[in-house]
Short mmCIF file of C-alpha atoms and ligand atoms in Angstrom, two decimals:
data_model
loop_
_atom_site.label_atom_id
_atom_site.label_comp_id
_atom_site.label_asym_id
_atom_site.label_seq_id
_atom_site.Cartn_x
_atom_site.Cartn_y
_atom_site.Cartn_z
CA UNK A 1 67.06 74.88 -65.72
CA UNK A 2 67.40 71.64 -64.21
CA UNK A 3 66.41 67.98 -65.43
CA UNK A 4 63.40 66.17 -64.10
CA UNK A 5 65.31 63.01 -63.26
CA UNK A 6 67.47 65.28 -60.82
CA UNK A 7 64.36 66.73 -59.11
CA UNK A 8 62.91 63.11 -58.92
CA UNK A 9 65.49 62.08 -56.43
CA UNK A 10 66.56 64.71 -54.73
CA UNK A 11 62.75 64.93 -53.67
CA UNK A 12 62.54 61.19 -53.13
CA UNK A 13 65.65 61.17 -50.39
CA UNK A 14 64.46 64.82 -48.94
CA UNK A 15 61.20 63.18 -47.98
CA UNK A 16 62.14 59.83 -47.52
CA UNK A 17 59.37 58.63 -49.76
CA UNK A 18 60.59 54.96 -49.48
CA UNK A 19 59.70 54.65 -45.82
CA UNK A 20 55.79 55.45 -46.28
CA UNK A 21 52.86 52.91 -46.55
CA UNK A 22 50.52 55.11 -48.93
CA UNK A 23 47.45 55.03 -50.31
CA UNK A 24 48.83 55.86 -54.05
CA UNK A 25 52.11 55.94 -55.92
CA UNK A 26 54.39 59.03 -54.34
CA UNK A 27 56.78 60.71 -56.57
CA UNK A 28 56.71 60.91 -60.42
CA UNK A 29 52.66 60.42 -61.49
CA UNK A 30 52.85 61.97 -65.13
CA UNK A 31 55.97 62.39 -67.12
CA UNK A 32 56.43 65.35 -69.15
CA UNK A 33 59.27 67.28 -70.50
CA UNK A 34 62.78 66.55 -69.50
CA UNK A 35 63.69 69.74 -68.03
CA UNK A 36 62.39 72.13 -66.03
CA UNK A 37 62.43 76.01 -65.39
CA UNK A 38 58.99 77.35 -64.03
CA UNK A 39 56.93 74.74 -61.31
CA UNK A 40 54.13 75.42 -59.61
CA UNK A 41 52.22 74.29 -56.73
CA UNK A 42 48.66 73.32 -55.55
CA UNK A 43 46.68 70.76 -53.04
CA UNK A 44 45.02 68.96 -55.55
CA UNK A 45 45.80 67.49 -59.23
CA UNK A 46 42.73 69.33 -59.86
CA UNK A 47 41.64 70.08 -63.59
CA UNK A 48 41.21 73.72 -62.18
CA UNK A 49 45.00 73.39 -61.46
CA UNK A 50 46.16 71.76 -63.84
CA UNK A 51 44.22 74.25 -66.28
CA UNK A 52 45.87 77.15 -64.98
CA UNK A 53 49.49 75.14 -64.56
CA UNK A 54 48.85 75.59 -68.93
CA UNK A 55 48.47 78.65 -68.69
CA UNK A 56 51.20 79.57 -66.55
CA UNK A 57 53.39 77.82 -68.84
CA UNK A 58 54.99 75.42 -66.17
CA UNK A 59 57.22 72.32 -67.00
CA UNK A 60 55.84 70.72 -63.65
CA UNK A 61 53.21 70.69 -61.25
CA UNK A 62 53.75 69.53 -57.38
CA UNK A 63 50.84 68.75 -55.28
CA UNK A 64 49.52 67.04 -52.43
CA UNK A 65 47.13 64.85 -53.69
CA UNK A 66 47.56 62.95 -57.00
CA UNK A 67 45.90 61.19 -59.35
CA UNK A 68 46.23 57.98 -58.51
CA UNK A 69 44.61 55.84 -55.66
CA UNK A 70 44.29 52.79 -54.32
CA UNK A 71 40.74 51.09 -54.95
CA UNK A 72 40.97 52.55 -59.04
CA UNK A 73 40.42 50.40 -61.56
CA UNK A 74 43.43 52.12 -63.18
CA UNK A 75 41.17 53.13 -66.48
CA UNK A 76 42.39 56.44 -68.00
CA UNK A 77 38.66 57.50 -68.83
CA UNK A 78 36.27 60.60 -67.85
CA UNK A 79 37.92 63.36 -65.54
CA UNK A 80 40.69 61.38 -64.50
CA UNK A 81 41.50 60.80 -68.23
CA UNK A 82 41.23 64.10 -69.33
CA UNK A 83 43.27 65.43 -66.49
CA UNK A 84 45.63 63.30 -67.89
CA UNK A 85 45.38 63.72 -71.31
CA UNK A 86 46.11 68.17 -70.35
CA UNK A 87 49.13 67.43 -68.89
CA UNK A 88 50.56 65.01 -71.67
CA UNK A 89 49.82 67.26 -74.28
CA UNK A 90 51.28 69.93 -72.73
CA UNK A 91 54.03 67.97 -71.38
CA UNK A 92 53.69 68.70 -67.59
CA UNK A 93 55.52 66.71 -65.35
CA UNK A 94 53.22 66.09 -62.12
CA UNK A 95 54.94 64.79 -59.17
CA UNK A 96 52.68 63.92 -55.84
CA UNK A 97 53.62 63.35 -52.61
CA UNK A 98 50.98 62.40 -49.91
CA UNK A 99 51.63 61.06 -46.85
CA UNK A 100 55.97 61.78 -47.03
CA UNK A 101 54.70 65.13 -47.25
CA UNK A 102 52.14 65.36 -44.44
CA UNK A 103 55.16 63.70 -41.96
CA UNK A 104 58.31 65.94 -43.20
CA UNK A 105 59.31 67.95 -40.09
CA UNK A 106 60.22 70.97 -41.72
CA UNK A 107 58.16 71.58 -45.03
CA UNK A 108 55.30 69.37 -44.63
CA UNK A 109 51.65 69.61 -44.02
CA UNK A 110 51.90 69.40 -39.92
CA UNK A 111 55.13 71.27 -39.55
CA UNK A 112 53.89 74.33 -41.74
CA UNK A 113 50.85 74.57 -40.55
CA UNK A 114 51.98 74.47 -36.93
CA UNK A 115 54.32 76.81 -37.38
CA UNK A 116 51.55 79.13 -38.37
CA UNK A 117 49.56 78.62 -35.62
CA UNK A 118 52.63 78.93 -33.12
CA UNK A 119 52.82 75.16 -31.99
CA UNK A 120 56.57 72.96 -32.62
CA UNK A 121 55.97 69.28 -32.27
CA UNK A 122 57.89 67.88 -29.45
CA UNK A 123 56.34 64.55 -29.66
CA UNK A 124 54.55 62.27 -32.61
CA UNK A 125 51.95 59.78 -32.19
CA UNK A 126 49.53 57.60 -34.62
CA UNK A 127 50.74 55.30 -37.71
CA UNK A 128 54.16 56.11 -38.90
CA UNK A 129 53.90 58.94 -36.82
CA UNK A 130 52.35 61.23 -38.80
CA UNK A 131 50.11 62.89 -35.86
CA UNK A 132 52.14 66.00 -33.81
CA UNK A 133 52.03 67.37 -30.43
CA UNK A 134 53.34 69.98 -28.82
CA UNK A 135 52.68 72.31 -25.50
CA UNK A 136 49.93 74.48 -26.08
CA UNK A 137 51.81 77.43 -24.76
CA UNK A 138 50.55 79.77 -21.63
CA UNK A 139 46.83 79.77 -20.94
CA UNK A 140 45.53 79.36 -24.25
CA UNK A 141 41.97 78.67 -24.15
CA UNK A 142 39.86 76.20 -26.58
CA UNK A 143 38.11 79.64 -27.92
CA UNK A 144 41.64 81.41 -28.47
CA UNK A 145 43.02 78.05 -30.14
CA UNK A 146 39.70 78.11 -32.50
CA UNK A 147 40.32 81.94 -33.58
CA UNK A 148 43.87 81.24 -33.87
CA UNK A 149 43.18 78.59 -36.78
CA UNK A 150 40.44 80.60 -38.15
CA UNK A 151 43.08 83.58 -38.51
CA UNK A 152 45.79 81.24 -40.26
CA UNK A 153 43.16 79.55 -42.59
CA UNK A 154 41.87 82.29 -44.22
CA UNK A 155 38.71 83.31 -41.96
CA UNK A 156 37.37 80.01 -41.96
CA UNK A 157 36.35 78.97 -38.79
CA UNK A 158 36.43 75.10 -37.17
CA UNK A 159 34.20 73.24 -35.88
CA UNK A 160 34.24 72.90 -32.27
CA UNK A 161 33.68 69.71 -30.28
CA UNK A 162 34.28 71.39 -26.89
CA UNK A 163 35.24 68.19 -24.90
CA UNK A 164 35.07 69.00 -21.09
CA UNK A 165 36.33 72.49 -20.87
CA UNK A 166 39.86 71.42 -19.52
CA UNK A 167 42.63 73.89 -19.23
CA UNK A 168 44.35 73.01 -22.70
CA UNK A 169 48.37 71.34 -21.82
CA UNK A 170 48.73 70.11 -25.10
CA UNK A 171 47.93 70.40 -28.64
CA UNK A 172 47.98 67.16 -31.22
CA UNK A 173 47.44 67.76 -34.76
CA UNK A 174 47.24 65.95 -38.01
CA UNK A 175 46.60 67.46 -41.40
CA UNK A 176 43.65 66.83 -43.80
CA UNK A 177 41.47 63.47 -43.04
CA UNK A 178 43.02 62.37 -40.04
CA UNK A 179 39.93 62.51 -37.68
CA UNK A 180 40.52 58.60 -37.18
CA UNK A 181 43.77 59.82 -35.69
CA UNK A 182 41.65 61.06 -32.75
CA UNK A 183 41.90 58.08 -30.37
CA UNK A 184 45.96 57.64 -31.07
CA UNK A 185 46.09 61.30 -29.96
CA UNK A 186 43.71 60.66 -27.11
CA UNK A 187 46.53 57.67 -25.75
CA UNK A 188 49.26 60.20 -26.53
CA UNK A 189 48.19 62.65 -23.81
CA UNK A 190 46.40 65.62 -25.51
CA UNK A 191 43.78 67.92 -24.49
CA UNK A 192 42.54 69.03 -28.21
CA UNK A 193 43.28 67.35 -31.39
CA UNK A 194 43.04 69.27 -34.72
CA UNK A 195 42.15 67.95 -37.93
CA UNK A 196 40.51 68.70 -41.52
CA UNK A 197 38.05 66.74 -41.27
CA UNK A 198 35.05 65.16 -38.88
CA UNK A 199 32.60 62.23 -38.78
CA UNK A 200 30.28 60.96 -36.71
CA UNK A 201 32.31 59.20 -33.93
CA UNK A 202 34.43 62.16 -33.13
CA UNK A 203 31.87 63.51 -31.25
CA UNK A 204 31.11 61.21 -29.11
CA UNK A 205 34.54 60.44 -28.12
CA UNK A 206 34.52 64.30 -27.26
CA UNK A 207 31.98 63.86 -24.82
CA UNK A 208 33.40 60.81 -23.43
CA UNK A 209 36.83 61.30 -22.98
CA UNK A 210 36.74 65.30 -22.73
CA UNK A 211 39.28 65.75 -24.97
CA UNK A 212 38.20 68.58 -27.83
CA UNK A 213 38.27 68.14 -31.08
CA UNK A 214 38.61 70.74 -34.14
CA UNK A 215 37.54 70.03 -37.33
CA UNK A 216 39.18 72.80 -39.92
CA UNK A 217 39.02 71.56 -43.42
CA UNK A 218 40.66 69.11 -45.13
CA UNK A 219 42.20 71.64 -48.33
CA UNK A 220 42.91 74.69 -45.45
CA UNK A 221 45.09 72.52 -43.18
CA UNK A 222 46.73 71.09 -46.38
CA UNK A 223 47.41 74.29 -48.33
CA UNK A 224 50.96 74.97 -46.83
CA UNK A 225 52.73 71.42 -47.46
CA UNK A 226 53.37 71.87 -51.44
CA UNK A 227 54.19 75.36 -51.54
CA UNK A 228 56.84 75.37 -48.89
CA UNK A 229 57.86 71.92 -50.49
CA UNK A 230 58.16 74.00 -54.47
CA UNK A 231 59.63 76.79 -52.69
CA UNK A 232 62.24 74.95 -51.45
CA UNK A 233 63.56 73.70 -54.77
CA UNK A 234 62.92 77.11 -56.45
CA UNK A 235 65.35 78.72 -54.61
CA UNK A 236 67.31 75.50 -54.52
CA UNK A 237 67.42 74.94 -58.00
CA UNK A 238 67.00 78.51 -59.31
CA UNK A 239 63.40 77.56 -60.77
CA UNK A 240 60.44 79.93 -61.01
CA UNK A 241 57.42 79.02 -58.62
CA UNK A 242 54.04 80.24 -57.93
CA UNK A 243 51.75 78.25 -56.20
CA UNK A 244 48.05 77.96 -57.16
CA UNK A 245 45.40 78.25 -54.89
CA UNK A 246 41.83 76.66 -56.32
CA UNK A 247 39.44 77.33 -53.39
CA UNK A 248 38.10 74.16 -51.79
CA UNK A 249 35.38 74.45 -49.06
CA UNK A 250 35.59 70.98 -47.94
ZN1 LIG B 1 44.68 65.22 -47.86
#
């Protein structure tokens, strides 16, 4: 058993939450009980989740993404209130951390997920360097790279924006909605840039600078951040962990 306060800071200096710009509050979102023996993890502060956090019987919940975001008007009403209103009256702690989790070399978003798909960052580019690149390894083609991804995510395959057909030197990737990351990792000298998620421009810039672009979903390239993250202070802190998987096709 350990108490919540501890947990708060040993996450807040393990992910160095205090040198992020986000786009909501990182850290501490809900209070619930003071201490804490069984966590568990998901992507999203979900009412799915948080339904079968309840069930589970967990003190805490550690995601991804939050509850709370810049642009609300801050009103505790509809689904965001009654997300709320489960976890206080079952006294869940929820703690969020976006973006400090995304950059954190070892557990976060990018690392984890490049690890799984065989590529260690040697480089970072974009704001607060939260994009990574690394050498694609030897003679990996854009169709091996896409079946790669598709393997780690679960059989869900990318979409391709082939670019010019380039022999691929490097790889630059960036977790969930990063596809405005795509000219930053253009300037930093890749040949492919993976992402979650794809609008409009992407494609052009594709065409016109050759450099591919693979969109893979936003919740599959961010389902590895929070349970590595739990993990971690399960075995750190002798808690019990299971992490929660609520299927997400976007
Ligand atoms: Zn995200």
């Amino acid at each position: 058993m350990v108490q919540r306060n501890e947990i708060e800071s040993y996450l807040d200096t393990l992910l160095e939450v205090g040198r992020f710009k986000d786009y909501g509050p990182n850290g501490l979102q809900v209070e619930g009980r003071a201490e804490l023996r069984r966590i568990v993890s998901g992507v999203t502060a979900s009412r799915a989740l948080i339904d079968a956090a309840i069930t589970e019987g967990a003190d805490a919940i550690i995601v991804h993404h939050g509850l709370f975001w810049r642009g609300q008007d801050g009103r505790l009403v509809g689904w965001l209130g009654e997300r709320v209103r489960r976890l206080m009256a079952h006294g869940i702690n929820l703690f969020a951390y976006h973006l400090p989790l995304d950059a954190h070399p070892e557990l976060g978003n990018n690392a984890q997920l490049g690890m799984r798909l065989g590529l260690f960052a040697d480089a970072r580019f974009g704001e607060q360097g939260l994009g990574f690149a690394a050498p694609a390894g030897e003679n990996v083609s854009l169709a091996a790279l896409a079946g790669r991804v598709q393997a780690v995510l679960g059989d869900r395959a990318p979409l391709v924006l082939p670019g010019d057909g380039r022999a691929l030197a490097r790889v630059g990737w960036c977790t969930g909605g990063a596809q405005g990351y795509f000219e930053a990792a253009i300037d930093a000298g890749v040949d492919v840039f993976l992402t979650g998620e794809v609008s409009e421009p992407q494609a052009h810039l594709a065409r016109e600078t050759g450099v591919a672009f693979l969109a893979c979903g936003h919740h599959a390239t961010e389902c590895f951040g929070a349970p590595a993250l739990a993990a971690h202070l399960a075995v750190r802190f002798a808690l019990e962990h299971r992490f929660i998987e609520i299927a997400n096709p976007a």
